[in-house]
Each structure stands twice: as C-alpha cells, then as structure tokens.
GROMACS .gro file of C-alpha atoms in nm:
model
  186
    1MET     CA    1   0.435   9.633   0.611
    2ILE     CA    2   0.540   9.736   0.269
    3VAL     CA    3   0.344  10.019   0.143
    4GLY     CA    4   0.339  10.146  -0.223
    5TYR     CA    5   0.275  10.485  -0.370
    6ALA     CA    6   0.214  10.535  -0.747
    7ARG     CA    7   0.150  10.853  -0.927
    8THR     CA    8   0.103  10.981  -1.287
    9SER     CA    9   0.064  11.338  -1.387
   10THR     CA   10  -0.251  11.298  -1.601
   11ILE     CA   11  -0.536  11.058  -1.620
   12ASP     CA   12  -0.430  10.970  -1.980
   13GLN     CA   13  -0.116  10.787  -1.836
   14THR     CA   14  -0.297  10.458  -1.746
   15ALA     CA   15  -0.009  10.244  -1.884
   16GLY     CA   16   0.229  10.423  -1.665
   17LEU     CA   17   0.012  10.377  -1.358
   18ASP     CA   18  -0.037  10.006  -1.441
   19ALA     CA   19   0.344   9.963  -1.484
   20GLN     CA   20   0.402  10.127  -1.134
   21HIS     CA   21   0.134   9.900  -0.978
   22ARG     CA   22   0.311   9.589  -1.144
   23ASP     CA   23   0.645   9.694  -1.008
   24LEU     CA   24   0.511   9.775  -0.667
   25LYS     CA   25   0.340   9.434  -0.632
   26THR     CA   26   0.661   9.263  -0.748
   27ALA     CA   27   0.841   9.457  -0.468
   28GLY     CA   28   0.614   9.289  -0.217
   29CYS     CA   29   0.383   9.590  -0.142
   30ASP     CA   30   0.093   9.495   0.077
   31ARG     CA   31  -0.099   9.805   0.002
   32ILE     CA   32  -0.069  10.049  -0.276
   33PHE     CA   33  -0.183  10.423  -0.273
   34SER     CA   34  -0.217  10.573  -0.614
   35GLU     CA   35  -0.335  10.894  -0.774
   36GLN     CA   36  -0.326  11.079  -1.110
   37VAL     CA   37  -0.222  11.434  -1.025
   38SER     CA   38   0.068  11.668  -1.111
   39SER     CA   39   0.361  11.670  -0.874
   40VAL     CA   40   0.368  12.034  -0.914
   41ASP     CA   41   0.046  12.058  -0.714
   42LYS     CA   42   0.200  11.883  -0.414
   43ASP     CA   43  -0.075  12.029  -0.178
   44ASN     CA   44  -0.334  11.826  -0.373
   45ARG     CA   45  -0.175  11.482  -0.350
   46THR     CA   46  -0.428  11.335  -0.116
   47LYS     CA   47  -0.321  10.968  -0.164
   48LEU     CA   48   0.039  11.051  -0.081
   49THR     CA   49  -0.084  11.217   0.243
   50ASP     CA   50  -0.294  10.903   0.302
   51ALA     CA   51   0.020  10.686   0.255
   52LEU     CA   52   0.227  10.895   0.479
   53ASP     CA   53  -0.038  10.894   0.755
   54PHE     CA   54  -0.091  10.513   0.705
   55ILE     CA   55   0.272  10.404   0.767
   56ARG     CA   56   0.390  10.288   1.098
   57GLU     CA   57   0.703  10.219   1.263
   58GLY     CA   58   0.910   9.947   1.087
   59ASP     CA   59   0.709   9.998   0.753
   60THR     CA   60   0.866  10.077   0.428
   61LEU     CA   61   0.736  10.324   0.178
   62VAL     CA   62   0.816  10.216  -0.170
   63VAL     CA   63   0.801  10.413  -0.494
   64THR     CA   64   0.915  10.321  -0.835
   65LYS     CA   65   1.096  10.641  -0.920
   66LEU     CA   66   1.216  10.944  -0.741
   67ASP     CA   67   1.014  11.176  -0.947
   68ARG     CA   68   0.691  10.987  -0.858
   69LEU     CA   69   0.744  11.110  -0.506
   70ALA     CA   70   0.872  11.462  -0.511
   71ARG     CA   71   0.982  11.734  -0.750
   72SER     CA   72   1.210  11.938  -0.528
   73VAL     CA   73   1.480  11.844  -0.285
   74ALA     CA   74   1.298  12.035  -0.012
   75HIS     CA   75   0.978  11.847  -0.065
   76MET     CA   76   1.158  11.508  -0.089
   77MET     CA   77   1.349  11.584   0.240
   78GLU     CA   78   1.011  11.689   0.395
   79ILE     CA   79   0.872  11.348   0.294
   80LYS     CA   80   1.184  11.161   0.400
   81ASP     CA   81   1.182  11.333   0.748
   82ARG     CA   82   0.803  11.243   0.775
   83VAL     CA   83   0.879  10.877   0.689
   84THR     CA   84   1.176  10.853   0.922
   85GLY     CA   85   1.007  11.041   1.193
   86LYS     CA   86   0.751  10.754   1.208
   87GLY     CA   87   1.030  10.493   1.236
   88ALA     CA   88   0.958  10.382   0.880
   89HIS     CA   89   1.193  10.372   0.579
   90LEU     CA   90   1.175  10.489   0.218
   91ARG     CA   91   1.270  10.264  -0.088
   92ILE     CA   92   1.307  10.384  -0.444
   93LEU     CA   93   1.310  10.091  -0.676
   94ASP     CA   94   1.478  10.214  -0.987
   95LEU     CA   95   1.772  10.357  -0.787
   96ASN     CA   96   1.788  10.045  -0.565
   97MET     CA   97   1.792  10.299  -0.276
   98ASP     CA   98   1.676  10.226   0.080
   99THR     CA   99   1.687  10.499   0.359
  100SER     CA  100   1.732  10.230   0.618
  101THR     CA  101   2.100  10.265   0.575
  102PRO     CA  102   2.320  10.570   0.614
  103THR     CA  103   2.440  10.522   0.240
  104GLY     CA  104   2.079  10.521   0.119
  105GLN     CA  105   1.994  10.831   0.318
  106LEU     CA  106   2.319  11.005   0.164
  107LEU     CA  107   2.227  10.890  -0.196
  108LEU     CA  108   1.866  10.998  -0.152
  109THR     CA  109   1.980  11.353  -0.060
  110MET     CA  110   2.238  11.361  -0.354
  111MET     CA  111   1.999  11.222  -0.615
  112GLY     CA  112   1.718  11.463  -0.510
  113GLY     CA  113   1.969  11.758  -0.561
  114ILE     CA  114   2.052  11.616  -0.902
  115ALA     CA  115   1.697  11.570  -1.010
  116GLU     CA  116   1.615  11.927  -0.916
  117PHE     CA  117   1.906  12.056  -1.100
  118GLU     CA  118   1.804  11.859  -1.398
  119ARG     CA  119   1.450  11.982  -1.391
  120ALA     CA  120   1.578  12.352  -1.360
  121ILE     CA  121   1.804  12.310  -1.666
  122MET     CA  122   1.516  12.164  -1.856
  123LEU     CA  123   1.295  12.444  -1.763
  124GLU     CA  124   1.561  12.708  -1.856
  125ARG     CA  125   1.600  12.544  -2.208
  126GLN     CA  126   1.219  12.552  -2.242
  127ARG     CA  127   1.207  12.914  -2.156
  128GLU     CA  128   1.490  12.997  -2.403
  129GLY     CA  129   1.308  12.797  -2.677
  130ILE     CA  130   0.990  12.982  -2.633
  131ALA     CA  131   1.172  13.313  -2.627
  132LYS     CA  132   1.339  13.225  -2.952
  133ALA     CA  133   1.009  13.101  -3.115
  134LYS     CA  134   0.842  13.432  -3.003
  135ALA     CA  135   1.110  13.636  -3.150
  136GLU     CA  136   1.077  13.455  -3.476
  137GLY     CA  137   0.686  13.491  -3.463
  138LYS     CA  138   0.639  13.108  -3.451
  139TYR     CA  139   0.501  13.110  -3.095
  140VAL     CA  140   0.186  13.279  -2.994
  141GLY     CA  141   0.086  13.089  -2.691
  142ARG     CA  142  -0.234  12.948  -2.580
  143GLN     CA  143  -0.539  13.160  -2.648
  144PRO     CA  144  -0.699  13.291  -2.326
  145THR     CA  145  -1.036  13.090  -2.308
  146ALA     CA  146  -1.180  13.259  -2.022
  147ARG     CA  147  -1.131  13.619  -2.144
  148ALA     CA  148  -1.290  13.515  -2.476
  149LYS     CA  149  -1.609  13.425  -2.280
  150ALA     CA  150  -1.628  13.746  -2.075
  151ASP     CA  151  -1.954  13.864  -2.243
  152GLN     CA  152  -2.111  13.520  -2.173
  153VAL     CA  153  -2.005  13.526  -1.805
  154LEU     CA  154  -2.151  13.875  -1.760
  155CYS     CA  155  -2.471  13.780  -1.932
  156MET     CA  156  -2.516  13.480  -1.714
  157LYS     CA  157  -2.433  13.688  -1.395
  158ALA     CA  158  -2.706  13.936  -1.506
  159GLU     CA  159  -2.946  13.647  -1.525
  160GLY     CA  160  -2.868  13.577  -1.159
  161LYS     CA  161  -2.644  13.264  -1.199
  162GLY     CA  162  -2.366  13.199  -0.942
  163ALA     CA  163  -1.997  13.176  -1.021
  164THR     CA  164  -1.980  12.800  -0.986
  165GLU     CA  165  -2.272  12.740  -1.227
  166ILE     CA  166  -2.118  12.985  -1.485
  167ALA     CA  167  -1.786  12.816  -1.451
  168LYS     CA  168  -1.939  12.468  -1.518
  169VAL     CA  169  -2.153  12.580  -1.807
  170LEU     CA  170  -1.878  12.760  -1.980
  171GLY     CA  171  -1.593  12.518  -1.896
  172ILE     CA  172  -1.376  12.775  -1.729
  173GLY     CA  173  -1.236  12.816  -1.369
  174ARG     CA  174  -1.435  12.981  -1.101
  175ALA     CA  175  -1.143  13.210  -1.034
  176SER     CA  176  -1.162  13.322  -1.399
  177VAL     CA  177  -1.530  13.397  -1.354
  178TYR     CA  178  -1.458  13.606  -1.049
  179ARG     CA  179  -1.180  13.781  -1.218
  180ILE     CA  180  -1.391  13.875  -1.515
  181MET     CA  181  -1.675  14.002  -1.280
  182GLN     CA  182  -1.431  14.206  -1.081
  183GLU     CA  183  -1.292  14.368  -1.406
  184ALA     CA  184  -1.640  14.454  -1.516
  185ASP     CA  185  -1.713  14.626  -1.180
  186ALA     CA  186  -1.387  14.823  -1.198
   0.00000   0.00000   0.00000
C-alpha cells in the first residue's frame, strides 16, 4: 500500500495542503494522512504518528518534500528507522528519493543534514537581523498580551473562575494565567 502524509504549518495554507494532496494522489497513494501543525511541535503531529502506526511491511510512506516530514536530521532518522523497522520504505517526491535502495538511504541522510544546516543558517541570519534592528531602534518585538491582562486575570480569579475559563475568555494561554497567578502570590 502507498500511504501519503501531507502537512502545512498553519491553517491558512490550504492551497499548499491541496497541492500536496494532488501530488500524493498522482503518486498513487491509497490513503493520505494530513494535518496543519508546525513541524517545530513534532510531539503534536498526531496524523504523522497515525501514518507511522498504519504502515505495514511492504508499504511505502510518501511525502512531497523533506521539510513536510521532519525539521532535523535526528527526527528524520528517527522516522526513517521507524518506517524501515516495519519493513516499509520512505519516498520523497520532489527529491525523487526512495529508501528502498541503498543510494536512496544515503541521499536521505545527506539531504537531511543539508536541510538542517540550511535552517540553522537562516535562523542565524534572522537573529542577526533582529539584533541589528533592535540596535537601530526599529524592532521592539511583540507586545506581551498576557501580562497586559494581568489585572483582568486576577479579578476573574477573585470571582472564583478557573484558569481554563479565564484563558478562554481573555484569549491567552492557561500557562500564562498560572504564571500571572503565581507572580501575584509571590
């Protein structure tokens, strides 16, 4: 069986998800698992986990691009090992790469290393740009939304409301609510 996996980082990227579905169907995928979640949050990629649990010996897991699957070499190798451990193969369409061959396995490892290096360089340039903009007074960063609502959090807590309800009403994270409450108690 040929199993596809599609992912976009945000729910706004519907065209990207549609394009991945189209390419995966063209590649002959019998079943496609898809989700819209950041690759940085690899522990929250439930559909990838479902796809990895679903595949069996002789199956092929297909993705359109390497960055749709993993963000680091370590994570990619973990996924590859899980796939090959089940007797299945991994295929990446845009690289025309298939781990059913020794060459495909070698190329996957090399491409993963290059992709991770490229991302690290991009992040380094981004940090340098932010530092320069801060030094020139052009970058102030995002305003802290939760801290700005500290008075409202404490007022709602005094009214007996729970952290989950406060977070929903104010549009902030529960962790932020707990942090504000803890700082008020200190």
